[in-house]
Coordinates of C-alpha atoms (C1' of nucleotides) in Angstrom, one line a residue:
Chain A
M1253 CA 121.7 108.4 75.3
N1254 CA 124.3 106.1 76.6
I1255 CA 125.8 103.5 74.4
T1256 CA 127.5 100.7 76.2
D1257 CA 130.0 99.6 73.5
V1258 CA 132.1 97.3 75.6
D1259 CA 130.9 94.3 77.6
D1260 CA 131.6 90.6 77.8
K1261 CA 129.5 89.7 74.8
I1262 CA 130.8 92.5 72.6
I1263 CA 134.4 91.5 73.5
R1264 CA 133.7 87.9 72.6
N1265 CA 131.9 88.7 69.3
S1266 CA 134.2 91.4 68.1
A1267 CA 137.2 89.0 68.7
H1268 CA 135.4 86.4 66.8
D1269 CA 134.9 88.8 63.9
G1270 CA 138.4 90.1 64.1
V1271 CA 137.4 93.8 64.6
T1272 CA 137.7 96.2 67.5
V1273 CA 134.8 96.6 69.9
Q1274 CA 134.2 100.1 68.5
Q1275 CA 133.9 98.7 65.0
Y1276 CA 131.7 95.9 66.1
T1277 CA 129.3 98.1 68.0
A1278 CA 129.2 100.9 65.3
R1279 CA 127.1 98.9 63.0
F1280 CA 124.4 98.4 65.6
T1281 CA 124.5 102.0 66.6
K1282 CA 124.0 102.9 63.0
A1283 CA 121.1 100.6 62.5
F1284 CA 119.5 101.8 65.7
L1285 CA 119.8 105.4 64.6
E1286 CA 118.4 104.7 61.2
D1287 CA 115.5 102.8 62.5
S1288 CA 114.8 105.5 65.0
A1289 CA 114.8 108.1 62.2
T1290 CA 112.4 105.9 60.3
L1291 CA 110.0 106.1 63.2
S1292 CA 110.5 109.9 63.4
I1293 CA 112.3 109.6 66.7
E1294 CA 114.5 112.6 67.4
R1295 CA 118.2 111.8 67.1
P1296 CA 119.7 111.7 70.6
I1297 CA 123.1 112.9 71.7
L1298 CA 125.1 109.8 72.0
V1299 CA 127.8 109.1 74.5
R1300 CA 130.0 106.0 74.3
A1301 CA 131.5 104.0 77.1
T1302 CA 134.8 103.5 75.2
E1303 CA 135.2 107.2 75.0
H1304 CA 135.0 107.6 78.8
I1305 CA 137.4 104.9 80.1
N1306 CA 139.6 107.3 82.0
E1307 CA 136.6 109.1 83.6
M1308 CA 135.3 105.7 84.7
A1309 CA 138.7 104.8 86.2
D1310 CA 138.8 108.1 88.1
F1311 CA 135.2 107.5 89.3
I1312 CA 136.1 104.1 90.6
A1313 CA 139.2 105.5 92.4
G1314 CA 136.8 108.0 94.0
L1315 CA 134.5 105.2 95.2
E1316 CA 137.5 103.3 96.6
K1317 CA 138.6 106.3 98.5
K1318 CA 135.2 106.6 100.1
G1319 CA 135.2 102.9 101.0
F1320 CA 132.5 101.8 98.5
A1321 CA 134.9 100.0 96.2
Y1322 CA 137.7 97.6 96.8
R1323 CA 140.4 96.1 94.7
T1324 CA 141.0 92.4 94.5
E1325 CA 144.3 90.7 94.0
D1326 CA 144.0 90.4 90.2
G1327 CA 143.4 94.1 89.8
S1328 CA 139.6 94.0 89.5
Y1329 CA 137.4 96.4 91.4
Y1330 CA 134.0 95.6 93.0
F1331 CA 131.3 97.7 94.6
R1332 CA 130.7 97.0 98.3
I1333 CA 127.0 96.6 98.6
A1334 CA 127.1 96.2 102.3
K1335 CA 128.2 99.9 102.5
F1336 CA 125.1 101.1 100.7
P1337 CA 122.0 100.2 102.8
A1338 CA 119.5 101.6 100.3
Y1339 CA 120.5 99.0 97.8
G1340 CA 117.4 97.2 96.3
Q1341 CA 115.1 100.1 96.8
L1342 CA 114.3 100.7 93.2
S1343 CA 113.6 97.1 92.4
K1344 CA 111.9 96.6 95.8
K1345 CA 114.2 93.8 96.7
D1346 CA 115.1 92.9 100.2
F1347 CA 118.5 91.5 100.4
A1348 CA 118.7 91.4 104.1
G1349 CA 117.4 87.9 104.4
M1350 CA 119.3 86.4 101.6
A1351 CA 122.1 84.0 102.3
D1352 CA 125.4 85.4 101.2
G1353 CA 127.7 83.3 99.1
A1354 CA 125.1 80.8 98.2
R1355 CA 126.3 80.8 94.7
V1356 CA 129.7 82.1 93.9
D1357 CA 131.2 81.9 90.5
V1358 CA 134.7 80.2 90.5
D1359 CA 135.9 83.5 88.9
E1360 CA 134.7 85.6 91.7
Y1361 CA 136.2 83.9 94.7
E1362 CA 137.8 87.2 95.7
K1363 CA 134.7 89.1 96.2
D1364 CA 133.7 90.1 99.7
S1365 CA 130.1 89.3 99.0
A1366 CA 128.4 87.4 96.2
R1367 CA 126.1 90.4 95.6
D1368 CA 129.0 92.8 95.0
F1369 CA 129.2 93.7 91.4
A1370 CA 132.2 94.4 89.2
L1371 CA 133.2 98.0 88.6
W1372 CA 136.4 97.2 86.8
K1373 CA 137.7 93.9 85.4
A1374 CA 141.4 93.0 85.3
P1375 CA 142.7 92.4 81.8
K1376 CA 142.6 89.0 80.3
P1377 CA 144.7 87.8 77.3
G1378 CA 143.0 88.6 74.0
E1379 CA 140.5 91.0 75.5
A1380 CA 140.2 94.7 75.0
S1381 CA 142.1 96.5 77.8
W1382 CA 142.9 100.1 78.7
E1383 CA 145.7 101.6 80.7
T1384 CA 144.3 103.8 83.4
S1385 CA 145.0 105.5 86.7
I1386 CA 143.7 102.4 88.5
G1387 CA 145.7 100.0 86.4
P1388 CA 145.0 98.1 83.2
G1389 CA 141.6 96.4 82.4
R1390 CA 138.2 97.3 81.3
P1391 CA 135.0 98.7 82.8
G1392 CA 132.3 96.4 84.2
W1393 CA 128.7 96.9 83.1
H1394 CA 126.9 99.7 84.9
I1395 CA 129.7 102.1 85.7
E1396 CA 129.6 103.7 82.2
C1397 CA 126.1 104.9 82.7
S1398 CA 126.8 106.6 86.0
V1399 CA 129.8 108.4 84.6
M1400 CA 128.3 109.5 81.3
S1401 CA 124.9 110.5 82.7
M1402 CA 126.6 112.7 85.3
E1403 CA 128.9 114.2 82.7
K1404 CA 126.0 115.3 80.6
L1405 CA 123.4 116.0 83.2
G1406 CA 125.1 116.6 86.5
P1407 CA 125.1 114.6 89.7
S1408 CA 121.3 114.8 90.0
F1409 CA 118.8 114.9 87.1
D1410 CA 115.1 114.5 86.5
L1411 CA 114.4 111.5 84.3
H1412 CA 116.2 108.3 83.6
A1413 CA 114.7 106.0 81.0
G1414 CA 115.2 102.3 80.2
G1415 CA 113.5 99.0 79.5
E1416 CA 111.8 97.3 82.4
D1417 CA 114.4 94.6 82.2
L1418 CA 117.1 97.0 83.3
I1419 CA 115.5 97.8 86.7
F1420 CA 117.5 95.1 88.3
P1421 CA 120.4 94.9 88.4
H1422 CA 121.5 97.6 86.0
H1423 CA 119.6 100.6 87.4
E1424 CA 119.9 99.5 90.9
N1425 CA 123.7 99.4 90.5
E1426 CA 123.8 102.8 88.8
I1427 CA 122.0 104.3 91.7
A1428 CA 124.3 102.6 94.2
Q1429 CA 127.5 103.8 92.5
S1430 CA 126.3 107.3 91.8
E1431 CA 124.7 108.1 95.1
A1432 CA 127.6 106.5 97.0
M1433 CA 129.8 108.9 95.1
T1434 CA 127.8 112.1 95.3
G1435 CA 125.6 111.7 98.3
Q1436 CA 122.8 113.1 96.1
Q1437 CA 119.7 111.6 94.6
F1438 CA 120.8 110.3 91.2
A1439 CA 117.6 110.4 89.1
H1440 CA 114.4 111.9 90.4
Y1441 CA 112.1 109.7 88.2
W1442 CA 112.6 106.4 86.5
F1443 CA 110.8 105.8 83.3
H1444 CA 110.6 102.1 82.6
A1445 CA 108.9 101.0 79.4
R1446 CA 107.3 97.6 79.4
F1447 CA 108.2 95.0 76.8
L1448 CA 105.6 94.4 74.1
L1449 CA 104.0 91.1 73.2
V1450 CA 103.7 90.0 69.6
E1451 CA 100.4 88.4 68.8
G1452 CA 99.9 87.7 72.5
Q1453 CA 103.3 86.1 73.0
K1454 CA 106.6 87.3 74.0
M1455 CA 108.8 88.3 71.1
S1456 CA 111.6 85.8 70.5
K1457 CA 113.6 84.4 67.7
S1458 CA 112.7 80.9 68.5
L1459 CA 108.9 81.6 68.2
G1460 CA 109.5 83.2 64.8
N1461 CA 107.8 86.4 65.9
F1462 CA 110.8 88.6 66.1
F1463 CA 110.5 91.6 63.8
T1464 CA 112.7 94.6 63.3
V1465 CA 111.4 97.9 62.0
R1466 CA 112.8 97.1 58.6
D1467 CA 111.1 93.7 58.6
L1468 CA 107.8 95.4 59.1
I1469 CA 108.4 97.9 56.3
L1470 CA 109.6 95.2 54.0
R1471 CA 106.2 93.7 54.5
G1472 CA 104.6 96.9 53.4
H1473 CA 103.7 98.6 56.6
K1474 CA 104.2 102.3 56.9
P1475 CA 106.5 103.9 59.5
S1476 CA 103.6 106.1 60.7
S1477 CA 101.5 102.9 61.3
I1478 CA 104.2 101.4 63.4
R1479 CA 104.7 104.7 65.3
W1480 CA 101.0 105.1 66.0
L1481 CA 100.6 101.5 67.2
L1482 CA 103.5 101.9 69.6
T1483 CA 102.2 105.2 71.0
Q1484 CA 98.6 103.9 71.4
V1485 CA 99.3 102.1 74.6
P1486 CA 100.8 104.1 77.6
Y1487 CA 104.4 103.1 78.1
R1488 CA 103.7 101.5 81.5
N1489 CA 101.4 99.0 80.0
Q1490 CA 102.2 95.9 78.0
L1491 CA 101.4 96.5 74.4
N1492 CA 100.2 93.6 72.3
F1493 CA 101.7 94.2 68.9
T1494 CA 99.7 92.5 66.2
F1495 CA 99.4 92.8 62.4
D1496 CA 95.7 93.5 62.7
G1497 CA 96.7 96.2 65.1
L1498 CA 99.1 97.6 62.5
K1499 CA 96.4 97.8 59.9
A1500 CA 94.0 99.4 62.4
A1501 CA 96.8 101.9 63.2
A1502 CA 97.1 102.7 59.5
S1503 CA 93.4 103.4 59.3
S1504 CA 93.6 105.7 62.3
V1505 CA 96.4 107.7 60.9
E1506 CA 94.5 107.9 57.6
K1507 CA 91.6 109.4 59.5
L1508 CA 93.8 112.0 61.1
R1509 CA 95.4 112.9 57.8
N1510 CA 92.1 113.1 56.0
F1511 CA 90.8 115.6 58.5
R1512 CA 93.9 117.7 58.1
F1513 CA 93.6 117.4 54.3
R1514 CA 89.9 118.5 54.5
L1515 CA 90.8 121.6 56.5
T1516 CA 93.6 122.6 54.2
S1517 CA 91.9 121.9 50.9
A1518 CA 88.3 123.0 51.4
Q1519 CA 86.9 126.5 51.0
F1520 CA 85.1 128.2 54.0
P1521 CA 83.1 131.4 54.3
A1522 CA 84.8 134.3 56.0
G1523 CA 84.6 134.8 59.7
S1524 CA 84.8 132.6 62.8
T1525 CA 82.7 130.9 65.3
S1526 CA 83.4 130.8 69.0
A1527 CA 82.3 127.2 69.2
I1528 CA 85.1 125.9 67.1
A1529 CA 87.8 127.9 68.8
Q1530 CA 86.5 126.6 72.1
L1531 CA 86.6 123.1 70.8
A1532 CA 90.2 123.4 69.8
N1533 CA 91.2 124.9 73.1
E1534 CA 89.4 122.3 75.1
T1535 CA 91.1 119.6 73.0
I1536 CA 94.6 121.0 73.6
A1537 CA 93.9 121.3 77.3
R1538 CA 92.7 117.7 77.4
I1539 CA 95.7 116.4 75.5
N1540 CA 98.1 118.2 77.8
S1541 CA 96.5 117.1 80.9
A1542 CA 96.4 113.5 79.6
L1543 CA 100.1 113.6 78.9
D1544 CA 100.8 115.3 82.2
D1545 CA 99.1 112.3 83.8
D1546 CA 102.0 109.9 83.5
L1547 CA 102.0 110.2 79.7
N1548 CA 98.5 108.8 79.1
T1549 CA 98.9 108.6 75.3
A1550 CA 95.7 106.7 74.9
E1551 CA 93.6 109.4 76.5
A1552 CA 95.4 112.1 74.5
Q1553 CA 94.6 110.3 71.3
A1554 CA 91.0 109.9 72.3
A1555 CA 90.8 113.6 72.9
M1556 CA 92.0 114.2 69.3
F1557 CA 89.5 111.8 67.9
D1558 CA 86.7 113.5 69.8
M1559 CA 87.7 116.8 68.3
L1560 CA 87.8 115.2 64.9
R1561 CA 84.3 113.9 65.1
K1562 CA 82.9 117.2 66.4
A1563 CA 84.7 119.2 63.9
N1564 CA 83.8 116.9 61.0
T1565 CA 80.1 117.2 62.1
A1566 CA 80.4 121.0 62.0
L1567 CA 82.1 120.8 58.6
D1568 CA 79.3 118.7 57.2
A1569 CA 76.8 121.2 58.6
M1570 CA 78.8 124.0 56.9
E1571 CA 79.3 125.6 60.4
V1572 CA 83.0 126.1 60.0
R1573 CA 84.4 129.5 59.0
Q1574 CA 87.7 130.5 57.5
D1575 CA 89.2 131.7 60.8
D1576 CA 88.2 128.5 62.5
V1577 CA 90.7 126.6 60.5
R1578 CA 93.7 127.9 62.3
P1579 CA 92.8 126.9 65.8
L1580 CA 91.9 123.4 64.6
L1581 CA 95.1 123.0 62.7
G1582 CA 96.9 124.5 65.7
A1583 CA 95.5 121.7 67.9
M1584 CA 96.5 119.1 65.4
D1585 CA 100.0 120.5 65.1
Q1586 CA 100.5 120.5 68.8
F1587 CA 99.2 117.0 69.0
D1588 CA 101.6 116.0 66.3
E1589 CA 104.6 117.4 68.0
I1590 CA 104.2 114.4 70.3
F1591 CA 102.7 111.7 68.1
G1592 CA 104.4 112.6 64.8
V1593 CA 102.3 110.9 62.2
L1594 CA 100.6 113.8 60.3
K1595 CA 103.6 114.7 58.2
D1596 CA 103.4 112.1 55.5
D1597 CA 106.9 111.1 54.7
D1598 CA 106.2 107.4 54.7
Q1599 CA 106.9 107.0 51.1
P1600 CA 110.5 108.4 50.9
K1601 CA 111.3 106.4 54.1
M1602 CA 110.0 103.2 52.6
K1603 CA 111.8 103.9 49.4
A1604 CA 115.0 104.2 51.3
I1605 CA 114.4 100.8 52.9
L1606 CA 113.5 99.3 49.6
D1607 CA 116.8 100.5 48.2
W1608 CA 118.6 99.1 51.3
A1609 CA 117.0 95.7 50.9
R1610 CA 118.1 95.5 47.3
A1611 CA 121.6 96.5 48.2
E1612 CA 121.7 93.9 50.9
G1613 CA 120.4 91.2 48.6
R1614 CA 117.1 90.8 50.4
E1615 CA 114.9 91.2 47.3
K1616 CA 112.8 88.1 48.2
E1617 CA 111.6 89.8 51.4
I1618 CA 110.2 92.8 49.5
S1619 CA 106.4 92.6 49.5
P1620 CA 104.1 93.8 46.7
E1621 CA 102.6 96.3 49.2
L1622 CA 106.0 97.9 49.8
L1623 CA 106.6 98.1 46.0
E1624 CA 103.2 99.7 45.6
I1625 CA 103.7 102.4 48.2
A1626 CA 107.4 103.1 47.7
G1627 CA 106.9 103.0 44.0
S1628 CA 103.8 105.2 43.8
A1629 CA 105.9 108.2 42.7
Q1630 CA 105.5 107.1 39.1
F1631 CA 103.4 110.2 38.5
S1632 CA 104.8 113.6 39.4
D1633 CA 102.5 116.2 40.9
E1634 CA 102.3 117.9 37.4
Q1635 CA 101.3 114.6 35.8
V1636 CA 98.7 114.0 38.4
N1637 CA 97.2 117.4 37.9
K1638 CA 97.1 117.0 34.2
K1639 CA 95.3 113.7 34.5
L1640 CA 93.0 115.3 37.0
A1641 CA 92.1 118.1 34.6
E1642 CA 91.3 115.6 31.9
M1643 CA 89.2 113.6 34.3
E1644 CA 87.3 116.7 35.4
S1645 CA 86.6 117.7 31.8
E1646 CA 85.3 114.3 31.0
R1647 CA 83.1 114.4 34.1
K1648 CA 81.7 117.7 33.2
S1649 CA 80.8 116.3 29.8
R1650 CA 79.3 113.4 31.6
N1651 CA 81.6 110.9 29.9
F1652 CA 81.7 108.8 33.0
N1653 CA 83.4 105.8 31.4
A1654 CA 86.3 107.9 30.4
S1655 CA 86.6 109.7 33.7
D1656 CA 86.3 106.4 35.6
A1657 CA 89.1 104.9 33.5
L1658 CA 91.4 107.9 34.5
R1659 CA 90.4 107.4 38.1
A1660 CA 91.3 103.8 38.0
E1661 CA 94.6 104.6 36.4
L1662 CA 95.5 107.0 39.2
T1663 CA 94.2 104.6 41.9
A1664 CA 96.5 101.9 40.5
A1665 CA 99.4 104.4 40.9
G1666 CA 98.5 105.0 44.5
I1667 CA 96.7 108.3 43.9
I1668 CA 93.4 108.7 45.6
V1669 CA 91.1 111.2 43.9
E1670 CA 88.1 112.7 45.8
N1671 CA 85.3 114.7 44.3
T1672 CA 83.8 117.1 46.9
K1673 CA 81.4 119.9 46.7
D1674 CA 84.4 122.2 46.8
G1675 CA 85.9 120.5 43.8
V1676 CA 88.4 117.7 43.2
R1677 CA 91.3 117.0 45.4
W1678 CA 93.8 114.2 45.6
R1679 CA 96.4 112.6 47.7
R1680 CA 98.9 109.8 47.6
K1681 CA 98.1 106.6 49.3
Chain B
rG403 C1' 109.6 79.5 95.0
rG404 C1' 110.3 85.2 95.9
rC405 C1' 109.1 90.3 94.1
rG406 C1' 106.3 93.2 90.6
rC407 C1' 102.6 94.2 86.6
rG408 C1' 98.2 92.8 84.0
rG409 C1' 93.4 90.1 82.6
rU410 C1' 87.5 95.5 80.0
rA411 C1' 83.2 94.5 73.5
rG412 C1' 85.2 90.4 67.2
rC413 C1' 90.4 93.0 67.6
rC414 C1' 93.5 97.0 70.1
rA415 C1' 92.7 99.7 74.5
rA416 C1' 91.5 104.1 78.4
rG417 C1' 89.0 104.7 82.9
rU418 C1' 86.0 105.5 87.5
rG419 C1' 83.0 103.5 94.4
rG420 C1' 77.3 105.2 91.7
rU421 C1' 75.6 101.2 86.1
rA422 C1' 82.1 101.8 81.0
rA423 C1' 86.7 106.9 76.7
rG424 C1' 88.8 106.3 71.9
rG425 C1' 90.5 103.6 67.5
rC426 C1' 89.9 99.4 64.0
rC427 C1' 86.5 95.8 61.9
rG428 C1' 81.2 94.6 61.0
rA429 C1' 75.8 95.8 60.1
rG430 C1' 72.1 99.6 58.8
rG431 C1' 71.3 104.6 57.3
rU432 C1' 72.4 109.9 55.2
rC433 C1' 75.3 112.2 51.2
rU434 C1' 76.8 110.6 46.3
rG435 C1' 76.8 109.5 38.4
rC436 C1' 80.9 106.1 40.2
rA437 C1' 84.5 106.2 43.9
rA438 C1' 86.3 108.4 48.2
rA439 C1' 85.7 111.2 52.5
rA440 C1' 82.4 112.4 56.4
rC441 C1' 78.3 112.1 59.7
rC442 C1' 74.2 109.2 62.4
rU443 C1' 72.6 104.5 64.7
rC444 C1' 73.7 99.5 66.6
rU445 C1' 77.5 95.7 69.2
rA446 C1' 80.6 95.0 76.6
rU447 C1' 78.1 94.8 83.0
rC448 C1' 84.6 94.9 83.0
rG449 C1' 89.0 86.6 84.3
rU450 C1' 86.4 83.3 88.3
rG451 C1' 84.5 82.9 93.4
rA452 C1' 83.7 85.2 98.0
rG453 C1' 83.7 89.6 101.1
rU454 C1' 83.3 95.1 102.5
rU455 C1' 79.5 98.8 101.0
rC456 C1' 73.2 101.7 100.3
rG457 C1' 76.0 100.6 95.8
rA458 C1' 82.1 97.6 92.9
rU459 C1' 84.4 96.8 86.8
rU460 C1' 86.8 100.3 90.4
rC461 C1' 88.5 98.3 97.6
rU462 C1' 89.9 93.3 100.2
rC463 C1' 90.9 88.0 100.0
rA464 C1' 91.4 83.4 97.3
rC465 C1' 91.9 81.0 92.7
rC466 C1' 92.9 80.6 87.3
rC467 C1' 95.6 82.7 83.2
rG468 C1' 99.5 86.0 80.8
rC469 C1' 104.1 88.9 81.2
rG470 C1' 108.7 90.7 83.5
rC471 C1' 112.8 90.5 87.0
rC472 C1' 115.2 87.4 90.6
rU473 C1' 122.3 85.4 86.1
rC474 C1' 129.2 89.5 85.0
rC475 C1' 122.4 87.6 78.9
rA476 C1' 120.9 91.7 76.4

RNA sequence: GGCGCGGUAGCCAAGUGGUAAGGCCGAGGUCUGCAAAACCUCUAUCGUGAGUUCGAUUCUCACCCGCGCCUCCA
């Protein structure tokens, strides 16, 4: 993953804070990685623009040699779009008919064409600047991504991701620079995620519907709920993120976890049935083909729920044998490699954010729901089991008032106790 | 204004030229000391209008509404 840790805004803000651009961006990178981890997103390999300044300079020199870049009097470099006829293909823009020079910034009087974009910016007083083979200055936006992607993945690679907002001009410019340089196709596929709406409106600070992952968790929502909601809608579609939806997602995750819990906690007669193994195999096949179809996560999830319903029906009918459990769990595990919500580590993650909020002095944002979930470890497993044993003995003696009181105590501590025909089982909320 | 994407049940949301997945919520039922879990049943003709077709939610056109980009902003 490319981190652009130097651009106009970063330079301005870091100067304002009196820190280097690296120091300024480090805090955002850190928060990003922490929030990603909260959502169980694998940690990416990071590459930073400020660590590739010389490579960028060399790249620009190469472009100039090929005639795709030119130097202006002040020492800036621009990309010559007129030399790259495919420009605009990704964003499906036709620049042929556009009047050139209709709007030229006073700063840019030296550009050959208003559309030409900056590869390298000449130094300005008070701004971060590097000494390089093409002179002093700093990179423009775009060039870092071409250089770093190619360094890690080669001149031509399969998949380039990004938000839909980056299609133009950022990705268009990346393609132009990269392909001008190598003569090869830069990325074979572009993966552009659509922006989400919040309660039907675009997320913006002025509308007051701007939420970070931490904000949601402070309100008591689980990381797994957030992750599930975000994966429910295929990436290409616009997701409407709502708080009702978050609650619905929590229920869906519960349903999945309950099923897994049922499989791993109940007793089954020995043997196997071909029907269940077939169900598991069909489900895996359906999930894979859904994901192969442009990452249709909604269809993959529907496949899993269909399996759940059929398997639960079979479980109710006592038609599941011991050796059927493994294929069912196997299908779930494979599903969860993608969706990542079955492993219940919500509580420690929420606890970490609770601690963070306290350290940051944001106590007033901590919701009762967060306290309840993050604090539900007030009973250790041993203590729960002890209470459970008491409860069961009271139940056997038909002292239901006593057993119900124990159940209420556990429920208040976030422990859900279930009595089944296979005995008692429990889980944390 | 230009380019692109979308409007499907109370909510979220797949999908197909031949009468519409899944999840949540709600109602009824089964099971159950209670509670929970689970299962069963019920709830849509797919933004509006017109056209193509034996037949359209699925194709075409128009219109309405939402979103994105069109800026050295991210």
